[in-house]
Coordinates of C-alpha atoms in Angstrom, one line a residue:
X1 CA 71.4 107.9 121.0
X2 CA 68.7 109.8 118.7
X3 CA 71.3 110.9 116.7
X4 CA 72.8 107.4 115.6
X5 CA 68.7 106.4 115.3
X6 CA 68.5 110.0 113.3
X7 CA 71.3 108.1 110.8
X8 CA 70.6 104.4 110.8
X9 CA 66.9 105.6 109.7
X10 CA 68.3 107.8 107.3
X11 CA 67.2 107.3 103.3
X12 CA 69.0 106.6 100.7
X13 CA 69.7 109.6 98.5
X14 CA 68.1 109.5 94.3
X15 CA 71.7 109.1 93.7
X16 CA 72.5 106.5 96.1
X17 CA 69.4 104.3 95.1
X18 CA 70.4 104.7 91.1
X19 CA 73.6 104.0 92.2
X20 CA 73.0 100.5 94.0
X21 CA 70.4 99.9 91.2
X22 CA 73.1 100.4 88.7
X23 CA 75.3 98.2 90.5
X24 CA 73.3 95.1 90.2
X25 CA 72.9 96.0 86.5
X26 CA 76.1 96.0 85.8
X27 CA 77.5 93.2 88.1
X28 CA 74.4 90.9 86.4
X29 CA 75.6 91.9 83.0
X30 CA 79.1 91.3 83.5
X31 CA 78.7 88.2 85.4
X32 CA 76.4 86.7 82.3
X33 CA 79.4 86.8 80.7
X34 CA 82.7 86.3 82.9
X35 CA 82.0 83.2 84.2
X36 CA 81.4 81.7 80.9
X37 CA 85.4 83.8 79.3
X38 CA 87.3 80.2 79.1
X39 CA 84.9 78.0 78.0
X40 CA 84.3 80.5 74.8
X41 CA 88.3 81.1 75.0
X42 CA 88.9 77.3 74.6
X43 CA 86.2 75.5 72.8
X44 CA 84.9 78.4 70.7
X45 CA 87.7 80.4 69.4
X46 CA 90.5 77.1 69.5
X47 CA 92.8 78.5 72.3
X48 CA 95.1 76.3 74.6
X49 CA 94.4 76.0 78.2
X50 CA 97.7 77.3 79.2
X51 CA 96.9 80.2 76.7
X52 CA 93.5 80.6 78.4
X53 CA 95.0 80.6 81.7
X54 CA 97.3 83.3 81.1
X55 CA 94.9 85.9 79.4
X56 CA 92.6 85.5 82.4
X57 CA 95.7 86.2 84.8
X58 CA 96.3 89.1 83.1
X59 CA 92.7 90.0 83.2
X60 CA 92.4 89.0 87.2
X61 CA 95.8 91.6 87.4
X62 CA 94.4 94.3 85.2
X63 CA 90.9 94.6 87.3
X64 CA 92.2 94.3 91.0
X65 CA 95.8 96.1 90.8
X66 CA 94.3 98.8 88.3
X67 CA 92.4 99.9 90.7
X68 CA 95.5 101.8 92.1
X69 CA 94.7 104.3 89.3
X70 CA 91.3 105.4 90.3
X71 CA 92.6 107.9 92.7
X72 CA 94.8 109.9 90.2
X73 CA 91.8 109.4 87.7
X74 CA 89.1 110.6 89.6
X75 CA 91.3 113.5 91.2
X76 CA 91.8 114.8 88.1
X77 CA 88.1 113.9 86.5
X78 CA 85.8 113.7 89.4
X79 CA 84.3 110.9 90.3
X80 CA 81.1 110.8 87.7
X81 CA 83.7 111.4 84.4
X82 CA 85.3 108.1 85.9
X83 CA 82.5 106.5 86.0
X84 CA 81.4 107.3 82.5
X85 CA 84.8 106.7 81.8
X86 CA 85.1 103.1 83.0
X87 CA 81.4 102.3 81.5
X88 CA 82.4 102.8 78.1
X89 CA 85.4 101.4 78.2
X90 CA 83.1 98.2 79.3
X91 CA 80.3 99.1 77.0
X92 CA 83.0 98.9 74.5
X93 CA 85.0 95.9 75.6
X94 CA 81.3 94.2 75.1
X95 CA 80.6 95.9 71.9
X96 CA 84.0 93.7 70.7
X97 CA 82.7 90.7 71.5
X98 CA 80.3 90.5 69.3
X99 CA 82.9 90.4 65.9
X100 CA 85.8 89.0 68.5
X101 CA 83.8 85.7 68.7
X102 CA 85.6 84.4 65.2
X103 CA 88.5 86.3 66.1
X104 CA 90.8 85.9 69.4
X105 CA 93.0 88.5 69.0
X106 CA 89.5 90.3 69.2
X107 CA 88.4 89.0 71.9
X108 CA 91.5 89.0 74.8
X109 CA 91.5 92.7 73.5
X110 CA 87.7 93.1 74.5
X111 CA 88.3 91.4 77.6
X112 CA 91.1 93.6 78.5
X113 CA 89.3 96.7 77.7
X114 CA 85.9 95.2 80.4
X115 CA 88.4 94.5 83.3
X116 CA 90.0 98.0 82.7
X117 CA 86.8 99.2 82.7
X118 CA 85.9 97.7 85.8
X119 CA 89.7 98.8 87.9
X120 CA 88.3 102.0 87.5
X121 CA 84.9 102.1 88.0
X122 CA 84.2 100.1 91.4
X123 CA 86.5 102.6 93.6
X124 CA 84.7 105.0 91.7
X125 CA 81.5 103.7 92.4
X126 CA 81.9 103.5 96.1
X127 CA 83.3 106.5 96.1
X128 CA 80.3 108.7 95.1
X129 CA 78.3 106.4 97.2
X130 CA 80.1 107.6 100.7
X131 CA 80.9 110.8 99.1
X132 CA 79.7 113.9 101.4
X133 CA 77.7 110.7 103.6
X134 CA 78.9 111.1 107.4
X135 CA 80.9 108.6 108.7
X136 CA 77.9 106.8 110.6
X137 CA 76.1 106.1 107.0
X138 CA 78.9 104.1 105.6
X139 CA 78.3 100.7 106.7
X140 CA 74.8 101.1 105.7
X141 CA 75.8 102.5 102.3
X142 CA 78.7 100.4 102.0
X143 CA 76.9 97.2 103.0
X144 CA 74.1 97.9 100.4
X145 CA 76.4 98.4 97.8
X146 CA 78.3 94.8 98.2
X147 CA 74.2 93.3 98.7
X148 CA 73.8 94.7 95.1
X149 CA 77.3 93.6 93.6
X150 CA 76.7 89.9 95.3
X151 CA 73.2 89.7 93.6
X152 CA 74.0 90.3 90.6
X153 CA 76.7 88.2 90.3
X154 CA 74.6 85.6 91.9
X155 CA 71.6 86.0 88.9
X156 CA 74.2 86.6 86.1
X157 CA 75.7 83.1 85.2
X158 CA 72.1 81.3 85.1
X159 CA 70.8 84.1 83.1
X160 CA 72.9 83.7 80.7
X161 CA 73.2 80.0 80.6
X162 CA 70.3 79.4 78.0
X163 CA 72.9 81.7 75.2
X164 CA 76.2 81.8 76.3
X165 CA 76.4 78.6 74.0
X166 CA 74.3 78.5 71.5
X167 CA 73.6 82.3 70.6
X168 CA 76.3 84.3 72.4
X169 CA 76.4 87.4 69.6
X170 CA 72.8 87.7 71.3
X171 CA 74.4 87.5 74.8
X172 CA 76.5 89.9 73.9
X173 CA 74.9 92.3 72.4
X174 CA 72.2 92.2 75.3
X175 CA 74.8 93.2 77.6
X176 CA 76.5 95.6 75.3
X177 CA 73.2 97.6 75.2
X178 CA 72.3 97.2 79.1
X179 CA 75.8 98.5 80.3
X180 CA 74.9 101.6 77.2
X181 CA 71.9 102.6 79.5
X182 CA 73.2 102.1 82.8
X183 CA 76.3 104.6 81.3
X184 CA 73.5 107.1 79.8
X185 CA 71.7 106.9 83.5
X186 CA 75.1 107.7 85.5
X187 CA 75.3 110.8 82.8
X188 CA 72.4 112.2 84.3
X189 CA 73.8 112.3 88.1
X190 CA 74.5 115.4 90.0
X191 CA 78.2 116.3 90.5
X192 CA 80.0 114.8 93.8
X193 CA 82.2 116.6 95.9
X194 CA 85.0 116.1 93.8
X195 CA 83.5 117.2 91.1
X196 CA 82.1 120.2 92.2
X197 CA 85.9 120.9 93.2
X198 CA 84.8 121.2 97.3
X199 CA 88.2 118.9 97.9
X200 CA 87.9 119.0 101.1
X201 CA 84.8 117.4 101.5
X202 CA 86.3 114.7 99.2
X203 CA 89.2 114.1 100.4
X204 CA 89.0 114.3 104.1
X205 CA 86.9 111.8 106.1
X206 CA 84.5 112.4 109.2
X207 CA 87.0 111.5 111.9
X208 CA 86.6 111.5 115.6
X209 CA 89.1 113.3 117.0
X210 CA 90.0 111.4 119.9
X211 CA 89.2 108.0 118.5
X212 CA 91.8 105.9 119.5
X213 CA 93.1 103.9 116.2
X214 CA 95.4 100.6 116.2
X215 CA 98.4 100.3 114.4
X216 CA 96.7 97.2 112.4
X217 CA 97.0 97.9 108.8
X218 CA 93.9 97.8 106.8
X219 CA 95.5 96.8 103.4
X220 CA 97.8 94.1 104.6
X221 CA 94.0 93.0 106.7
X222 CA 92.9 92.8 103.6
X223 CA 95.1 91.0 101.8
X224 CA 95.1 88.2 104.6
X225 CA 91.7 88.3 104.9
X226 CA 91.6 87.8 100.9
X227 CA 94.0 85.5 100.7
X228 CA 92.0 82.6 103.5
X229 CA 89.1 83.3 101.9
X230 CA 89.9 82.8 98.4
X231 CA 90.6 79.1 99.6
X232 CA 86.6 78.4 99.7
X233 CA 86.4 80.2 96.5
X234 CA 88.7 78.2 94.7
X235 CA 88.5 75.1 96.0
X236 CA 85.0 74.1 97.1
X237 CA 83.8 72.9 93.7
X238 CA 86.8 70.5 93.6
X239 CA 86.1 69.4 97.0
X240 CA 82.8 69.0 97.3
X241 CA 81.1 67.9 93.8
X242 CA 83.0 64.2 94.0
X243 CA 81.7 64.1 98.0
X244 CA 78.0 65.1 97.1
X245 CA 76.7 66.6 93.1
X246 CA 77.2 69.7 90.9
X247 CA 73.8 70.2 92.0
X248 CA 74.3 70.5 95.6
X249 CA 77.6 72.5 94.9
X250 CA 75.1 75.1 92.7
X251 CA 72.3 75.0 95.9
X252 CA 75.4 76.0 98.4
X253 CA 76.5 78.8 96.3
X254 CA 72.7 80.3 95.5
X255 CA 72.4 80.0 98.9
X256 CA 75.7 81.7 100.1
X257 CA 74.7 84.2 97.8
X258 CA 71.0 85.0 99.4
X259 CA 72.4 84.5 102.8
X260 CA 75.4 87.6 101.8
X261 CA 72.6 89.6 99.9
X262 CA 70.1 89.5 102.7
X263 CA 72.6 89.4 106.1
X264 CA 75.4 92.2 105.1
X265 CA 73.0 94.9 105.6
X266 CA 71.7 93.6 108.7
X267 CA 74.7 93.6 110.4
X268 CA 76.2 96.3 108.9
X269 CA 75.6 98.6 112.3
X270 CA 77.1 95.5 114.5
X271 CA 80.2 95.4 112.6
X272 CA 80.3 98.8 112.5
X273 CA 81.0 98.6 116.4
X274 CA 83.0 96.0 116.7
X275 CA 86.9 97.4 117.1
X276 CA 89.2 96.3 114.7
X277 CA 91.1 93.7 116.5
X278 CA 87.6 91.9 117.6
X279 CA 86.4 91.9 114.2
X280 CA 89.3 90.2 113.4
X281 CA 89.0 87.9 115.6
X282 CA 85.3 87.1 115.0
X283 CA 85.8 87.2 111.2
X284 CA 88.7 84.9 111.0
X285 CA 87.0 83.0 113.6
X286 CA 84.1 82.2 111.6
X287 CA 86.3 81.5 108.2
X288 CA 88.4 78.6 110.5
X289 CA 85.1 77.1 111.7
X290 CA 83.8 77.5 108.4
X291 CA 86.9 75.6 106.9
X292 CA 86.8 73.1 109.6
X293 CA 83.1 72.3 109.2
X294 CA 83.9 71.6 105.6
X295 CA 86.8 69.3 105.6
X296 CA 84.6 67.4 108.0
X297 CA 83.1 66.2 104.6
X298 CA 79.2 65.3 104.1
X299 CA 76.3 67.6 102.7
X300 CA 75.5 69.1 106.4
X301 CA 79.5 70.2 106.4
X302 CA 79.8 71.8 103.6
X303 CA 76.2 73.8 103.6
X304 CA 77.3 74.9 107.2
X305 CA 80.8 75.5 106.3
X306 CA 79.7 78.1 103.5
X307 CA 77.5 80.0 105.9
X308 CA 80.3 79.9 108.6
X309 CA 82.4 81.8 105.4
X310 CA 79.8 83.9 104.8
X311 CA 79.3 85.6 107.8
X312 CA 83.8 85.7 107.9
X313 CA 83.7 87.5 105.0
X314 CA 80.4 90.1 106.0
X315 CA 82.6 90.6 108.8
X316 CA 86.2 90.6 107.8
X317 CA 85.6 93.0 104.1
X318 CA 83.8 95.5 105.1
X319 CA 85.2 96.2 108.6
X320 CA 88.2 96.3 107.0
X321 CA 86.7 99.2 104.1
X322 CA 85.4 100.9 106.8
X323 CA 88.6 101.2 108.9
X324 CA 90.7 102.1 105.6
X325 CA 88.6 105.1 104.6
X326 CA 88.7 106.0 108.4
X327 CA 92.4 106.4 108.8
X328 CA 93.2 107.8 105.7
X329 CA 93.2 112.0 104.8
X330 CA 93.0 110.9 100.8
X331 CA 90.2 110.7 98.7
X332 CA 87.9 107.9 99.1
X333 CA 88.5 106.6 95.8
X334 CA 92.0 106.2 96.3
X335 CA 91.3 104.4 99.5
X336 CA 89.0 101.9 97.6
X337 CA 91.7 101.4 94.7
X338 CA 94.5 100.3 97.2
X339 CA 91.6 98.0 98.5
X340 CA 91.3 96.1 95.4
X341 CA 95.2 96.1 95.2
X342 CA 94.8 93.8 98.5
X343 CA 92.5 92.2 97.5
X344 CA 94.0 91.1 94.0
X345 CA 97.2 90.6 95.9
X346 CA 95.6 88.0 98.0
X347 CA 93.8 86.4 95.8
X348 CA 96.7 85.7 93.8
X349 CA 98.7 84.1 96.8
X350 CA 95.8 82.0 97.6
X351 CA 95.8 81.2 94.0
X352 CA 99.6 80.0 94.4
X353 CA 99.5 78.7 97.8
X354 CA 96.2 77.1 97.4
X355 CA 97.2 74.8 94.3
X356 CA 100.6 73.3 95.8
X357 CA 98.5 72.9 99.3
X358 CA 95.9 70.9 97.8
X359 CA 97.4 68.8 95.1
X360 CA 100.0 67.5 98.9
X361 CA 97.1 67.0 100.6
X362 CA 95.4 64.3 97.1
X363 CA 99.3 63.1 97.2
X364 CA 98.9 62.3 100.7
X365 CA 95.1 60.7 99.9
X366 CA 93.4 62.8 102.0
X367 CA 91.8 66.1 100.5
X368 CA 90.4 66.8 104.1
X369 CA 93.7 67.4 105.2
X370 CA 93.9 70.4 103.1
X371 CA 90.9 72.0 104.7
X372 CA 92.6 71.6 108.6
X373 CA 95.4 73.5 107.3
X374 CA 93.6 76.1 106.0
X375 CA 91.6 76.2 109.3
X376 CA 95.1 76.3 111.0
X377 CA 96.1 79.3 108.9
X378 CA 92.3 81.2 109.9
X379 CA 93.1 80.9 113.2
X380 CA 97.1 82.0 113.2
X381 CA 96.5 84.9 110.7
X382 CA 94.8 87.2 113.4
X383 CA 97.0 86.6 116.0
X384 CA 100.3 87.0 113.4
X385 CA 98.3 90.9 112.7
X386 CA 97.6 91.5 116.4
X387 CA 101.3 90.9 116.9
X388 CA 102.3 93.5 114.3
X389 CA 99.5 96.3 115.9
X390 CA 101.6 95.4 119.2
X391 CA 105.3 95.7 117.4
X392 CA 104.2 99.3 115.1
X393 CA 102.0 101.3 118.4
X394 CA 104.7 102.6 120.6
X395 CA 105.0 102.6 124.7
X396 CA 103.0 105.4 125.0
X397 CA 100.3 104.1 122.8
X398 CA 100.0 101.2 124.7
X399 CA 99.8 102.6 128.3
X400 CA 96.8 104.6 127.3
X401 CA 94.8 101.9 125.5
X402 CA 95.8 99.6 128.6

């Protein structure tokens, strides 16, 4: 017991605070901007909306499934080349903007270049943040760095609201120098592990020997966890601004936002403990209550609903980080770039799945309808993994956990 006290009171590293500084820096930069791509796609450089759709696709791909690259990048790198790397392949991508907004071939290039930038720099990123930590520090590292990310993309968009419009070579150009100085800070970190060339220490986790592990599967967790969630993501605004206003919608998400900046860390230690099929169980619980609190319509729904979701996905994405970088031997960046594969795999069925469920459930003239299957799916999806942990552990595996 005084030794898991000793660790949950442990500091935070220089490194580690620079680190979660600089990722609120660079998540409020980028989210300034991101939000805001197809409005200055369409109305300011004269591109179709089927046009605009498909470059942001491509984007969406480029950032989640290039992630996959991180590990070979960083192995052969280390992990604070990568980051440099991926920062001035964003720093640049900005820099384009700023003559890209009179030309869209310009632009979709800059684009491209930020969410390259940013498929290699978040599994790098979390890498150096757990790297050489013992495995009782990751939650608590882990949940600080999503705290950061989630602010940041919480303050970006109204930040950049009075420009993005009106002067957006400013906005640019204010981001393009702010991503510059967060790149020339990470320039001035000590070497990780990997860097250093101690591969062992980056490559292999703190284990517990005799821990028993499940035969769930962490990356197809997190593509179903993905995948329900992104529901809420997509759809909220198109449910719930008719029902109530655009200003209530924007109070829900500030809120959501506080709620996942301020709780994460809080529980981080709780979900910590929680074994994998119970996390599951109260993380998918929470989405389908969530979802049905929702569809039952009305302000009080909706603002419960979104907590309901928030406290799914505190649950549901980073047990299932921490359970990925726990049963795997490779190097935690590689684990983190299969993570975003899942993730942008999921979000891309959602995207598919989502679309053809709601525009049946307007056909049938009843939008709430939508939401009760959704809740349906919550509530199915951990007992469809718990049934493939059973199928993949063999007899003997479970005698001993019975």
């Amino acid at each position: 017991m005084r030794g898991e006290r000793a660790g949950a009171g442990r500091r935070f590293t220089g490194p580690q605070r620079f680190l979660l500084a600089g990722s609120f820096l660079i998540t409020l930069g980028s989210f300034a901007v991101l939000p805001y791509m197809s409005v200055l796609l369409h109305q300011r450089l004269g591109l179709g909306l089927g046009t605009v759709g498909f470059v942001l696709a491509v984007a969406s791909l480029i950032q989640f499934a290039g992630g996959v690259v991180a590990g070979p990048v960083t192995g052969r790198i280390g992990l604070r080349r990568a980051m440099l790397l991926a920062l001035a392949l964003r720093t640049a991508g900005f820099a384009a903007f700023v003559p890209g907004l009179t030309s869209p071939v310009l632009a979709v290039g800059a684009l491209l270049l930020v969410s390259a930038g940013a498929a290699l720099y978040l599994p790098a990123n979390k890498a150096y943040l757990v790297d050489g930590a013992p495995e009782a520090d990751r939650p608590r590292l882990l949940s600080a760095s999503s705290s950061a990310f989630n602010a940041g993309m919480a303050l970006g968009p109204p930040a950049a609201a009075p420009l993005v419009m009106g002067s957006p070579g400013v906005l640019f150009s204010c981001v393009t120098a702010l991503f510059a100085l967060v790149g020339a800070g990470h320039a001035l970190l000590p070497p990780g592990a990997a860097d250093r060339g101690d591969t062992r220490r980056a490559a292999a986790p703190d284990r517990v020997p005799d821990a028993p592990r499940t035969g769930l599967s962490p990356f197809v967790a997190t593509v179903l966890s993905v995948y329900a969630f992104m529901f809420f993501q997509h759809y909220l605004a198109l449910y719930a601004v008719p029902r109530t206003s655009a200003a209530f919608y924007g109070v829900v998400l500030a809120g959501y936002a506080a709620l996942l900046v301020v709780a994460q860390p809080l529980l981080a230690e709780r979900v910590a403990a929680l074994s994998y099929p119970a996390a599951l169980r109260w993380g998918f619980g929470a989405m389908a209550a969530g979802m049905a609190a929702i569809g039952a319509g009305g302000y009080a729904g909706i603002a419960v609903g979104g907590a309901l979701l928030c406290l799914g996905e505190i649950v549901l994405f980073l047990k299932n980080d921490l359970e990925a970088l726990a049963r795997s031997s490779a190097a935690p960046a590689s684990v983190f770039g299969r993570q975003r594969l899942a993730a942008g795999i999921g979000a891309f069925a959602s995207g598919v799945v989502g679309g053809q469920l709601y525009g049946a459930a307007e056909s049938a003239g009843s939008a709430r309808g939508f939401w009760a299957a959704v809740c349906l799916q919550c509530l199915l999806l951990p007992v469809l993994l718990l049934r493939m942990r059973t199928a993949r552990e063999p007899e003997g595996s479970r005698a001993d956990a019975a």
